[in-house]
GROMACS .gro file of C-alpha atoms in nm:
model
  312
    1UNK     CA    1  -2.225   4.863   1.133
    2UNK     CA    2  -2.443   5.147   1.309
    3UNK     CA    3  -2.357   5.343   0.976
    4UNK     CA    4  -2.571   5.102   0.744
    5UNK     CA    5  -2.921   5.126   0.692
    6UNK     CA    6  -3.213   4.890   0.821
    7UNK     CA    7  -3.191   4.657   0.498
    8UNK     CA    8  -2.812   4.621   0.492
    9UNK     CA    9  -2.841   4.565   0.891
   10UNK     CA   10  -3.091   4.285   0.823
   11UNK     CA   11  -2.848   4.104   0.575
   12UNK     CA   12  -2.595   4.118   0.814
   13UNK     CA   13  -2.813   3.987   1.101
   14UNK     CA   14  -2.933   3.703   0.854
   15UNK     CA   15  -2.551   3.615   0.831
   16UNK     CA   16  -2.428   3.681   1.192
   17UNK     CA   17  -2.529   3.309   1.297
   18UNK     CA   18  -2.420   3.125   1.014
   19UNK     CA   19  -2.381   3.018   0.752
   20UNK     CA   20  -2.185   3.328   0.693
   21UNK     CA   21  -2.219   3.352   0.320
   22UNK     CA   22  -2.434   3.418   0.028
   23UNK     CA   23  -2.451   3.390  -0.352
   24UNK     CA   24  -2.484   3.705  -0.573
   25UNK     CA   25  -2.382   3.756  -0.929
   26UNK     CA   26  -2.049   3.921  -0.988
   27UNK     CA   27  -1.957   3.934  -0.626
   28UNK     CA   28  -1.594   4.055  -0.710
   29UNK     CA   29  -1.724   4.380  -0.858
   30UNK     CA   30  -1.552   4.703  -0.749
   31UNK     CA   31  -1.779   4.929  -0.544
   32UNK     CA   32  -1.749   5.244  -0.342
   33UNK     CA   33  -1.992   5.427  -0.127
   34UNK     CA   34  -2.071   5.695  -0.391
   35UNK     CA   35  -2.174   5.461  -0.631
   36UNK     CA   36  -2.320   5.177  -0.415
   37UNK     CA   37  -2.681   5.123  -0.536
   38UNK     CA   38  -2.793   4.822  -0.319
   39UNK     CA   39  -2.783   4.733   0.042
   40UNK     CA   40  -2.522   4.430  -0.080
   41UNK     CA   41  -2.320   4.703  -0.248
   42UNK     CA   42  -2.310   4.910   0.060
   43UNK     CA   43  -2.172   4.628   0.258
   44UNK     CA   44  -1.942   4.539   0.000
   45UNK     CA   45  -1.806   4.924  -0.009
   46UNK     CA   46  -1.792   4.920   0.367
   47UNK     CA   47  -1.591   4.600   0.384
   48UNK     CA   48  -1.840   4.403   0.578
   49UNK     CA   49  -1.892   4.139   0.313
   50UNK     CA   50  -1.601   4.033   0.131
   51UNK     CA   51  -1.584   3.826  -0.212
   52UNK     CA   52  -1.478   3.460  -0.153
   53UNK     CA   53  -1.580   3.351  -0.511
   54UNK     CA   54  -1.698   3.464  -0.845
   55UNK     CA   55  -2.069   3.438  -0.705
   56UNK     CA   56  -2.006   3.410  -0.327
   57UNK     CA   57  -1.985   3.695  -0.027
   58UNK     CA   58  -1.872   3.623   0.290
   59UNK     CA   59  -1.930   3.776   0.620
   60UNK     CA   60  -1.571   3.834   0.788
   61UNK     CA   61  -1.541   3.661   1.120
   62UNK     CA   62  -1.452   3.940   1.309
   63UNK     CA   63  -1.759   4.140   1.173
   64UNK     CA   64  -1.980   3.842   1.306
   65UNK     CA   65  -1.840   3.822   1.639
   66UNK     CA   66  -1.899   4.196   1.655
   67UNK     CA   67  -2.260   4.135   1.562
   68UNK     CA   68  -2.296   3.853   1.815
   69UNK     CA   69  -2.168   4.051   2.078
   70UNK     CA   70  -1.866   3.823   2.096
   71UNK     CA   71  -2.073   3.500   2.156
   72UNK     CA   72  -1.981   3.192   1.962
   73UNK     CA   73  -2.327   3.014   1.985
   74UNK     CA   74  -2.674   3.130   1.985
   75UNK     CA   75  -2.784   2.886   2.264
   76UNK     CA   76  -2.537   2.730   2.510
   77UNK     CA   77  -2.710   2.434   2.708
   78UNK     CA   78  -2.536   2.365   3.041
   79UNK     CA   79  -2.613   1.979   3.027
   80UNK     CA   80  -2.608   1.743   2.732
   81UNK     CA   81  -2.929   1.597   2.578
   82UNK     CA   82  -3.106   1.325   2.784
   83UNK     CA   83  -3.033   0.999   2.644
   84UNK     CA   84  -3.336   0.846   2.447
   85UNK     CA   85  -3.361   0.482   2.341
   86UNK     CA   86  -3.511   0.158   2.424
   87UNK     CA   87  -3.471  -0.064   2.744
   88UNK     CA   88  -3.276  -0.379   2.702
   89UNK     CA   89  -3.218  -0.645   2.971
   90UNK     CA   90  -2.836  -0.625   3.099
   91UNK     CA   91  -2.791  -0.972   3.099
   92UNK     CA   92  -2.938  -1.001   2.746
   93UNK     CA   93  -2.686  -0.769   2.630
   94UNK     CA   94  -2.397  -0.936   2.769
   95UNK     CA   95  -2.495  -1.250   2.618
   96UNK     CA   96  -2.545  -1.083   2.283
   97UNK     CA   97  -2.202  -0.935   2.278
   98UNK     CA   98  -2.027  -1.238   2.424
   99UNK     CA   99  -2.203  -1.449   2.152
  100UNK     CA  100  -2.068  -1.180   1.882
  101UNK     CA  101  -1.721  -1.169   1.996
  102UNK     CA  102  -1.671  -1.563   1.998
  103UNK     CA  103  -1.849  -1.555   1.652
  104UNK     CA  104  -1.570  -1.303   1.546
  105UNK     CA  105  -1.287  -1.542   1.673
  106UNK     CA  106  -1.438  -1.857   1.485
  107UNK     CA  107  -1.507  -1.647   1.128
  108UNK     CA  108  -1.122  -1.521   1.157
  109UNK     CA  109  -1.000  -1.867   1.255
  110UNK     CA  110  -1.198  -2.041   0.991
  111UNK     CA  111  -1.064  -1.814   0.697
  112UNK     CA  112  -0.721  -1.794   0.811
  113UNK     CA  113  -0.701  -2.188   0.832
  114UNK     CA  114  -0.828  -2.179   0.466
  115UNK     CA  115  -0.582  -1.913   0.365
  116UNK     CA  116  -0.305  -2.123   0.512
  117UNK     CA  117  -0.382  -2.418   0.221
  118UNK     CA  118  -0.547  -2.137  -0.034
  119UNK     CA  119  -0.394  -1.826   0.006
  120UNK     CA  120  -0.606  -1.494  -0.159
  121UNK     CA  121  -0.413  -1.311  -0.460
  122UNK     CA  122  -0.303  -0.957  -0.375
  123UNK     CA  123  -0.404  -0.706  -0.602
  124UNK     CA  124  -0.169  -0.486  -0.806
  125UNK     CA  125  -0.262  -0.195  -0.565
  126UNK     CA  126  -0.200  -0.430  -0.264
  127UNK     CA  127  -0.549  -0.485  -0.181
  128UNK     CA  128  -0.789  -0.793  -0.205
  129UNK     CA  129  -1.035  -0.842  -0.514
  130UNK     CA  130  -1.383  -0.850  -0.503
  131UNK     CA  131  -1.400  -1.219  -0.591
  132UNK     CA  132  -1.193  -1.302  -0.300
  133UNK     CA  133  -1.349  -1.084  -0.064
  134UNK     CA  134  -1.689  -1.272  -0.169
  135UNK     CA  135  -1.495  -1.610  -0.103
  136UNK     CA  136  -1.409  -1.485   0.231
  137UNK     CA  137  -1.740  -1.368   0.332
  138UNK     CA  138  -1.864  -1.751   0.259
  139UNK     CA  139  -1.606  -1.910   0.446
  140UNK     CA  140  -1.665  -1.674   0.755
  141UNK     CA  141  -2.062  -1.706   0.702
  142UNK     CA  142  -2.119  -1.352   0.697
  143UNK     CA  143  -2.209  -1.081   0.448
  144UNK     CA  144  -1.926  -0.881   0.259
  145UNK     CA  145  -1.951  -0.555   0.470
  146UNK     CA  146  -1.857  -0.749   0.782
  147UNK     CA  147  -1.589  -0.955   0.615
  148UNK     CA  148  -1.422  -0.660   0.498
  149UNK     CA  149  -1.413  -0.517   0.859
  150UNK     CA  150  -1.280  -0.886   0.995
  151UNK     CA  151  -1.016  -0.857   0.728
  152UNK     CA  152  -0.903  -0.505   0.815
  153UNK     CA  153  -0.895  -0.597   1.187
  154UNK     CA  154  -0.689  -0.913   1.145
  155UNK     CA  155  -0.440  -0.724   0.925
  156UNK     CA  156  -0.435  -0.427   1.190
  157UNK     CA  157  -0.359  -0.713   1.452
  158UNK     CA  158  -0.061  -0.849   1.229
  159UNK     CA  159  -0.243  -1.180   1.165
  160UNK     CA  160  -0.204  -1.171   0.802
  161UNK     CA  161   0.048  -1.029   0.540
  162UNK     CA  162   0.179  -1.046   0.201
  163UNK     CA  163   0.472  -1.272   0.092
  164UNK     CA  164   0.612  -0.972  -0.108
  165UNK     CA  165   0.639  -1.181  -0.438
  166UNK     CA  166   0.530  -1.046  -0.789
  167UNK     CA  167   0.231  -1.225  -0.791
  168UNK     CA  168   0.202  -1.196  -0.419
  169UNK     CA  169  -0.064  -1.380  -0.164
  170UNK     CA  170  -0.222  -1.279   0.154
  171UNK     CA  171  -0.098  -1.537   0.429
  172UNK     CA  172  -0.151  -1.596   0.787
  173UNK     CA  173   0.168  -1.454   0.976
  174UNK     CA  174   0.354  -1.613   1.266
  175UNK     CA  175   0.181  -1.405   1.486
  176UNK     CA  176  -0.127  -1.594   1.383
  177UNK     CA  177   0.001  -1.901   1.512
  178UNK     CA  178   0.092  -1.764   1.836
  179UNK     CA  179  -0.253  -1.598   1.873
  180UNK     CA  180  -0.408  -1.924   1.807
  181UNK     CA  181  -0.261  -2.044   2.123
  182UNK     CA  182  -0.393  -1.786   2.344
  183UNK     CA  183  -0.725  -1.792   2.555
  184UNK     CA  184  -1.031  -1.689   2.385
  185UNK     CA  185  -1.066  -1.379   2.577
  186UNK     CA  186  -0.712  -1.284   2.498
  187UNK     CA  187  -0.746  -1.344   2.128
  188UNK     CA  188  -1.048  -1.107   2.118
  189UNK     CA  189  -0.878  -0.830   2.298
  190UNK     CA  190  -0.602  -0.838   2.059
  191UNK     CA  191  -0.859  -0.787   1.781
  192UNK     CA  192  -1.054  -0.507   1.941
  193UNK     CA  193  -0.735  -0.319   2.058
  194UNK     CA  194  -0.620  -0.312   1.692
  195UNK     CA  195  -0.975  -0.186   1.584
  196UNK     CA  196  -0.956   0.075   1.838
  197UNK     CA  197  -0.621   0.192   1.717
  198UNK     CA  198  -0.635   0.147   1.347
  199UNK     CA  199  -0.699   0.451   1.112
  200UNK     CA  200  -0.855   0.226   0.844
  201UNK     CA  201  -1.233   0.246   0.782
  202UNK     CA  202  -1.358  -0.092   0.640
  203UNK     CA  203  -1.687   0.055   0.526
  204UNK     CA  204  -1.523   0.249   0.248
  205UNK     CA  205  -1.443  -0.081   0.058
  206UNK     CA  206  -1.629  -0.054  -0.273
  207UNK     CA  207  -1.662   0.319  -0.260
  208UNK     CA  208  -1.480   0.536  -0.543
  209UNK     CA  209  -1.199   0.779  -0.470
  210UNK     CA  210  -1.158   1.108  -0.637
  211UNK     CA  211  -1.011   0.966  -0.946
  212UNK     CA  212  -1.310   0.729  -0.982
  213UNK     CA  213  -1.116   0.426  -0.884
  214UNK     CA  214  -1.267   0.170  -0.660
  215UNK     CA  215  -1.126   0.100  -0.301
  216UNK     CA  216  -1.055  -0.259  -0.239
  217UNK     CA  217  -1.055  -0.409   0.114
  218UNK     CA  218  -0.685  -0.414   0.256
  219UNK     CA  219  -0.591  -0.175  -0.027
  220UNK     CA  220  -0.517   0.219  -0.035
  221UNK     CA  221  -0.772   0.464   0.013
  222UNK     CA  222  -0.936   0.353   0.337
  223UNK     CA  223  -0.728   0.548   0.562
  224UNK     CA  224  -0.910   0.819   0.792
  225UNK     CA  225  -0.691   0.976   1.065
  226UNK     CA  226  -0.986   1.074   1.271
  227UNK     CA  227  -1.132   0.707   1.309
  228UNK     CA  228  -0.966   0.607   1.621
  229UNK     CA  229  -1.091   0.917   1.799
  230UNK     CA  230  -1.445   0.858   1.668
  231UNK     CA  231  -1.478   0.507   1.765
  232UNK     CA  232  -1.344   0.598   2.114
  233UNK     CA  233  -1.589   0.917   2.128
  234UNK     CA  234  -1.881   0.677   2.040
  235UNK     CA  235  -1.787   0.388   2.321
  236UNK     CA  236  -1.723   0.626   2.572
  237UNK     CA  237  -2.092   0.799   2.498
  238UNK     CA  238  -2.241   0.462   2.510
  239UNK     CA  239  -2.061   0.399   2.841
  240UNK     CA  240  -2.246   0.713   2.978
  241UNK     CA  241  -2.577   0.544   2.928
  242UNK     CA  242  -2.756   0.399   3.217
  243UNK     CA  243  -2.717   0.019   3.188
  244UNK     CA  244  -3.014  -0.151   3.038
  245UNK     CA  245  -3.061   0.150   2.797
  246UNK     CA  246  -2.992   0.102   2.418
  247UNK     CA  247  -2.958   0.465   2.306
  248UNK     CA  248  -3.117   0.583   1.965
  249UNK     CA  249  -2.863   0.671   1.677
  250UNK     CA  250  -3.022   1.025   1.690
  251UNK     CA  251  -2.982   1.056   2.050
  252UNK     CA  252  -2.607   0.945   2.039
  253UNK     CA  253  -2.539   1.218   1.756
  254UNK     CA  254  -2.701   1.499   1.974
  255UNK     CA  255  -2.490   1.408   2.270
  256UNK     CA  256  -2.158   1.371   2.062
  257UNK     CA  257  -2.233   1.719   1.923
  258UNK     CA  258  -2.284   1.874   2.255
  259UNK     CA  259  -1.973   1.703   2.395
  260UNK     CA  260  -1.748   1.740   2.081
  261UNK     CA  261  -1.877   2.052   1.923
  262UNK     CA  262  -1.556   2.113   1.738
  263UNK     CA  263  -1.532   1.775   1.597
  264UNK     CA  264  -1.891   1.786   1.414
  265UNK     CA  265  -1.871   1.740   1.024
  266UNK     CA  266  -2.026   1.494   0.752
  267UNK     CA  267  -1.692   1.297   0.772
  268UNK     CA  268  -1.703   1.275   1.160
  269UNK     CA  269  -2.086   1.169   1.130
  270UNK     CA  270  -2.005   0.882   0.867
  271UNK     CA  271  -1.719   0.781   1.111
  272UNK     CA  272  -1.925   0.768   1.414
  273UNK     CA  273  -2.192   0.573   1.207
  274UNK     CA  274  -1.956   0.323   1.115
  275UNK     CA  275  -1.796   0.281   1.438
  276UNK     CA  276  -2.141   0.175   1.589
  277UNK     CA  277  -2.220  -0.090   1.313
  278UNK     CA  278  -1.835  -0.209   1.378
  279UNK     CA  279  -1.873  -0.228   1.733
  280UNK     CA  280  -2.167  -0.463   1.737
  281UNK     CA  281  -1.994  -0.654   1.455
  282UNK     CA  282  -1.710  -0.718   1.696
  283UNK     CA  283  -1.893  -0.787   1.996
  284UNK     CA  284  -1.839  -0.467   2.215
  285UNK     CA  285  -2.184  -0.399   2.208
  286UNK     CA  286  -2.495  -0.608   2.226
  287UNK     CA  287  -2.858  -0.532   2.142
  288UNK     CA  288  -2.745  -0.181   2.074
  289UNK     CA  289  -2.583  -0.133   2.434
  290UNK     CA  290  -2.258  -0.109   2.541
  291UNK     CA  291  -2.130  -0.464   2.685
  292UNK     CA  292  -1.981  -0.463   3.053
  293UNK     CA  293  -1.681  -0.625   2.918
  294UNK     CA  294  -1.633  -0.320   2.676
  295UNK     CA  295  -1.640  -0.080   2.953
  296UNK     CA  296  -1.299  -0.135   3.124
  297UNK     CA  297  -1.122  -0.101   2.750
  298UNK     CA  298  -1.225   0.288   2.763
  299UNK     CA  299  -0.922   0.309   3.005
  300UNK     CA  300  -0.571   0.302   2.884
  301UNK     CA  301  -0.402   0.093   3.179
  302UNK     CA  302  -0.346  -0.299   3.171
  303UNK     CA  303  -0.542  -0.371   3.455
  304UNK     CA  304  -0.836  -0.245   3.262
  305UNK     CA  305  -0.781  -0.501   3.012
  306UNK     CA  306  -0.737  -0.762   3.277
  307UNK     CA  307  -1.085  -0.669   3.405
  308UNK     CA  308  -1.243  -0.688   3.023
  309UNK     CA  309  -1.088  -1.054   3.000
  310UNK     CA  310  -1.254  -1.158   3.305
  311UNK     CA  311  -1.583  -1.042   3.235
  312UNK     CA  312  -1.587  -1.179   2.892
   0.00000   0.00000   0.00000
């Protein structure tokens, strides 16, 4: 890079910290040093910029590392950003989260009891139709987005399934009968464990896939393999906040970017945002703060679940 002039070096420095690409016309032109008529052409001729499209030039990774003296990030903070948010009384958090947890149980039981008598139809693609989703929301006394979440969770928990007939129906399973016999806290634990481990994202319901087809709840197209990790990342970060503090969304995003820099992407950001909404709807958080009965679930041992059950 010491063999190029000041204008070309300024171009390199502008690309060094990213994004490492720029737009030019005819990026794939053939250029040599003898015919280079501009700083861009000089860099192309020396292989310091390479064409990655008809109108795109990119700084090779090795060149970028050299320009940055081997440093990956312009600034490296040695501590995560401080939490920002609003104070909330811990006892109010506990009441709100526990109340929502029991709301979930009532809603699920109300719907599945109704489906025992009047099952919902299975769409040709295996999902649930818009009209049946609306009816399910009415039966559970909630909005359609929350109803889609509850339906995906009960399916992940094995509480509903299809009868596999040509004109199939969604029906409660034998597992649902067993679930009803358990204590309320055990029923809730099964639901939230299933949510934590599921790679399906209910908030994608109603969106369109690459082919323009609408995605239906319980149907194809809702799988996102990174969803379980995004949920655990979010809950773990909420667990780092002092009891009595409801972190703001921006604060959570900044801390996750510090703790998990390699996971950052628009898809990951959407998954974290969905997880924040879903955690509240399932009773894992209350008033924007992590509930005490949720903290033990961030561990993987059986005793942690016993503790969560006692706290709830």
